[in-house]
Amino acid sequence: MPSIKGTASITSTHALQKQLRSTTFPANFIQKVNIGKVHRAVLTHWIETRVEQILGFEDDIVSSTAVHLFLPESADDDGVEDAGAGGGG
């Protein structure tokens, strides 16, 4: 079975780890953010607008994926969604 040239570099994380060790990040990257204090609606709108600017068109799937990556659902929201998903009975 022929192999695709360069696939070893895809599965190896050595190069990525080496680059992360040599990268210097700004000092404010050390400060942690309390997501509970962030205004979810404002940040969601900003993420959706920025994704649209980058893509050049509106894409709901990409926007919602980006929002959910940065703003995970809280435990309260999950309970409300699960209550309606049970079906009958």
JSON list of C-alpha atoms in Angstrom, two decimals:
[
{"chain": "A", "resi": 1, "resn": "MET", "atom": "CA", "xyz": [0.00, 0.00, 0.00]},
{"chain": "A", "resi": 2, "resn": "PRO", "atom": "CA", "xyz": [1.60, 3.27, -1.06]},
{"chain": "A", "resi": 3, "resn": "SER", "atom": "CA", "xyz": [1.95, 5.97, 1.54]},
{"chain": "A", "resi": 4, "resn": "ILE", "atom": "CA", "xyz": [1.33, 9.63, 1.00]},
{"chain": "A", "resi": 5, "resn": "LYS", "atom": "CA", "xyz": [4.49, 11.69, 1.23]},
{"chain": "A", "resi": 6, "resn": "GLY", "atom": "CA", "xyz": [4.58, 13.86, 4.34]},
{"chain": "A", "resi": 7, "resn": "THR", "atom": "CA", "xyz": [1.98, 12.00, 6.40]},
{"chain": "A", "resi": 8, "resn": "ALA", "atom": "CA", "xyz": [4.48, 11.34, 9.19]},
{"chain": "A", "resi": 9, "resn": "SER", "atom": "CA", "xyz": [4.69, 15.06, 9.89]},
{"chain": "A", "resi": 10, "resn": "ILE", "atom": "CA", "xyz": [0.91, 15.23, 10.23]},
{"chain": "A", "resi": 11, "resn": "THR", "atom": "CA", "xyz": [0.76, 12.58, 12.95]},
{"chain": "A", "resi": 12, "resn": "SER", "atom": "CA", "xyz": [3.86, 13.81, 14.77]},
{"chain": "A", "resi": 13, "resn": "THR", "atom": "CA", "xyz": [3.38, 16.68, 17.21]},
{"chain": "A", "resi": 14, "resn": "HIS", "atom": "CA", "xyz": [7.12, 17.14, 17.75]},
{"chain": "A", "resi": 15, "resn": "ALA", "atom": "CA", "xyz": [7.36, 20.11, 15.36]},
{"chain": "A", "resi": 16, "resn": "LEU", "atom": "CA", "xyz": [4.35, 21.82, 16.93]},
{"chain": "A", "resi": 17, "resn": "GLN", "atom": "CA", "xyz": [5.68, 21.31, 20.45]},
{"chain": "A", "resi": 18, "resn": "LYS", "atom": "CA", "xyz": [9.08, 22.67, 19.42]},
{"chain": "A", "resi": 19, "resn": "GLN", "atom": "CA", "xyz": [7.48, 25.76, 17.90]},
{"chain": "A", "resi": 20, "resn": "LEU", "atom": "CA", "xyz": [5.32, 26.36, 21.00]},
{"chain": "A", "resi": 21, "resn": "ARG", "atom": "CA", "xyz": [8.40, 26.17, 23.26]},
{"chain": "A", "resi": 22, "resn": "SER", "atom": "CA", "xyz": [10.25, 28.74, 21.16]},
{"chain": "A", "resi": 23, "resn": "THR", "atom": "CA", "xyz": [7.28, 31.12, 20.79]},
{"chain": "A", "resi": 24, "resn": "THR", "atom": "CA", "xyz": [7.17, 34.14, 23.08]},
{"chain": "A", "resi": 25, "resn": "PHE", "atom": "CA", "xyz": [3.64, 35.14, 24.06]},
{"chain": "A", "resi": 26, "resn": "PRO", "atom": "CA", "xyz": [2.61, 38.59, 25.36]},
{"chain": "A", "resi": 27, "resn": "ALA", "atom": "CA", "xyz": [2.48, 39.00, 29.14]},
{"chain": "A", "resi": 28, "resn": "ASN", "atom": "CA", "xyz": [-1.32, 39.47, 29.16]},
{"chain": "A", "resi": 29, "resn": "PHE", "atom": "CA", "xyz": [-1.79, 35.91, 27.84]},
{"chain": "A", "resi": 30, "resn": "ILE", "atom": "CA", "xyz": [-0.93, 34.67, 31.35]},
{"chain": "A", "resi": 31, "resn": "GLN", "atom": "CA", "xyz": [-4.01, 36.35, 32.86]},
{"chain": "A", "resi": 32, "resn": "LYS", "atom": "CA", "xyz": [-6.96, 33.96, 33.00]},
{"chain": "A", "resi": 33, "resn": "VAL", "atom": "CA", "xyz": [-10.46, 35.09, 32.04]},
{"chain": "A", "resi": 34, "resn": "ASN", "atom": "CA", "xyz": [-13.54, 34.22, 34.07]},
{"chain": "A", "resi": 35, "resn": "ILE", "atom": "CA", "xyz": [-16.02, 33.26, 31.31]},
{"chain": "A", "resi": 36, "resn": "GLY", "atom": "CA", "xyz": [-18.89, 33.67, 33.79]},
{"chain": "A", "resi": 37, "resn": "LYS", "atom": "CA", "xyz": [-18.29, 37.43, 33.84]},
{"chain": "A", "resi": 38, "resn": "VAL", "atom": "CA", "xyz": [-18.24, 37.78, 30.05]},
{"chain": "A", "resi": 39, "resn": "HIS", "atom": "CA", "xyz": [-21.39, 39.16, 28.39]},
{"chain": "A", "resi": 40, "resn": "ARG", "atom": "CA", "xyz": [-22.29, 36.16, 26.27]},
{"chain": "A", "resi": 41, "resn": "ALA", "atom": "CA", "xyz": [-24.54, 38.05, 23.81]},
{"chain": "A", "resi": 42, "resn": "VAL", "atom": "CA", "xyz": [-21.89, 40.69, 23.09]},
{"chain": "A", "resi": 43, "resn": "LEU", "atom": "CA", "xyz": [-19.12, 38.17, 22.54]},
{"chain": "A", "resi": 44, "resn": "THR", "atom": "CA", "xyz": [-21.37, 35.95, 20.41]},
{"chain": "A", "resi": 45, "resn": "HIS", "atom": "CA", "xyz": [-22.25, 38.88, 18.16]},
{"chain": "A", "resi": 46, "resn": "TRP", "atom": "CA", "xyz": [-18.58, 39.85, 17.85]},
{"chain": "A", "resi": 47, "resn": "ILE", "atom": "CA", "xyz": [-17.52, 36.28, 16.94]},
{"chain": "A", "resi": 48, "resn": "GLU", "atom": "CA", "xyz": [-20.28, 35.97, 14.32]},
{"chain": "A", "resi": 49, "resn": "THR", "atom": "CA", "xyz": [-19.39, 39.34, 12.79]},
{"chain": "A", "resi": 50, "resn": "ARG", "atom": "CA", "xyz": [-15.68, 38.53, 12.70]},
{"chain": "A", "resi": 51, "resn": "VAL", "atom": "CA", "xyz": [-16.27, 35.12, 11.09]},
{"chain": "A", "resi": 52, "resn": "GLU", "atom": "CA", "xyz": [-18.41, 36.82, 8.44]},
{"chain": "A", "resi": 53, "resn": "GLN", "atom": "CA", "xyz": [-15.65, 39.38, 7.79]},
{"chain": "A", "resi": 54, "resn": "ILE", "atom": "CA", "xyz": [-13.03, 36.66, 7.40]},
{"chain": "A", "resi": 55, "resn": "LEU", "atom": "CA", "xyz": [-15.12, 34.42, 5.15]},
{"chain": "A", "resi": 56, "resn": "GLY", "atom": "CA", "xyz": [-16.70, 37.21, 3.14]},
{"chain": "A", "resi": 57, "resn": "PHE", "atom": "CA", "xyz": [-20.17, 35.72, 3.56]},
{"chain": "A", "resi": 58, "resn": "GLU", "atom": "CA", "xyz": [-22.47, 34.61, 6.38]},
{"chain": "A", "resi": 59, "resn": "ASP", "atom": "CA", "xyz": [-22.14, 30.97, 7.45]},
{"chain": "A", "resi": 60, "resn": "ASP", "atom": "CA", "xyz": [-24.27, 29.91, 10.41]},
{"chain": "A", "resi": 61, "resn": "ILE", "atom": "CA", "xyz": [-22.52, 26.56, 10.89]},
{"chain": "A", "resi": 62, "resn": "VAL", "atom": "CA", "xyz": [-19.02, 28.04, 11.10]},
{"chain": "A", "resi": 63, "resn": "SER", "atom": "CA", "xyz": [-20.23, 30.89, 13.31]},
{"chain": "A", "resi": 64, "resn": "SER", "atom": "CA", "xyz": [-22.02, 28.60, 15.76]},
{"chain": "A", "resi": 65, "resn": "THR", "atom": "CA", "xyz": [-19.02, 26.25, 15.87]},
{"chain": "A", "resi": 66, "resn": "ALA", "atom": "CA", "xyz": [-16.70, 29.15, 16.69]},
{"chain": "A", "resi": 67, "resn": "VAL", "atom": "CA", "xyz": [-19.07, 30.45, 19.37]},
{"chain": "A", "resi": 68, "resn": "HIS", "atom": "CA", "xyz": [-19.31, 27.02, 21.02]},
{"chain": "A", "resi": 69, "resn": "LEU", "atom": "CA", "xyz": [-15.53, 26.59, 20.96]},
{"chain": "A", "resi": 70, "resn": "PHE", "atom": "CA", "xyz": [-14.96, 29.86, 22.79]},
{"chain": "A", "resi": 71, "resn": "LEU", "atom": "CA", "xyz": [-18.09, 29.89, 24.98]},
{"chain": "A", "resi": 72, "resn": "PRO", "atom": "CA", "xyz": [-18.95, 26.42, 26.26]},
{"chain": "A", "resi": 73, "resn": "GLU", "atom": "CA", "xyz": [-22.52, 25.91, 27.40]},
{"chain": "A", "resi": 74, "resn": "SER", "atom": "CA", "xyz": [-23.13, 26.28, 31.12]},
{"chain": "A", "resi": 75, "resn": "ALA", "atom": "CA", "xyz": [-24.61, 23.45, 33.22]},
{"chain": "A", "resi": 76, "resn": "ASP", "atom": "CA", "xyz": [-27.92, 25.34, 33.53]},
{"chain": "A", "resi": 77, "resn": "ASP", "atom": "CA", "xyz": [-28.37, 25.53, 29.76]},
{"chain": "A", "resi": 78, "resn": "ASP", "atom": "CA", "xyz": [-27.73, 21.80, 29.32]},
{"chain": "A", "resi": 79, "resn": "GLY", "atom": "CA", "xyz": [-30.48, 20.89, 31.77]},
{"chain": "A", "resi": 80, "resn": "VAL", "atom": "CA", "xyz": [-33.06, 22.93, 29.91]},
{"chain": "A", "resi": 81, "resn": "GLU", "atom": "CA", "xyz": [-32.11, 21.36, 26.57]},
{"chain": "A", "resi": 82, "resn": "ASP", "atom": "CA", "xyz": [-32.17, 17.82, 27.96]},
{"chain": "A", "resi": 83, "resn": "ALA", "atom": "CA", "xyz": [-35.64, 18.24, 29.44]},
{"chain": "A", "resi": 84, "resn": "GLY", "atom": "CA", "xyz": [-37.20, 18.72, 26.00]},
{"chain": "A", "resi": 85, "resn": "ALA", "atom": "CA", "xyz": [-35.12, 16.01, 24.32]},
{"chain": "A", "resi": 86, "resn": "GLY", "atom": "CA", "xyz": [-36.62, 13.12, 26.26]},
{"chain": "A", "resi": 87, "resn": "GLY", "atom": "CA", "xyz": [-39.44, 12.39, 23.87]},
{"chain": "A", "resi": 88, "resn": "GLY", "atom": "CA", "xyz": [-42.75, 11.20, 25.23]},
{"chain": "A", "resi": 89, "resn": "GLY", "atom": "CA", "xyz": [-43.72, 9.79, 28.50]}
]
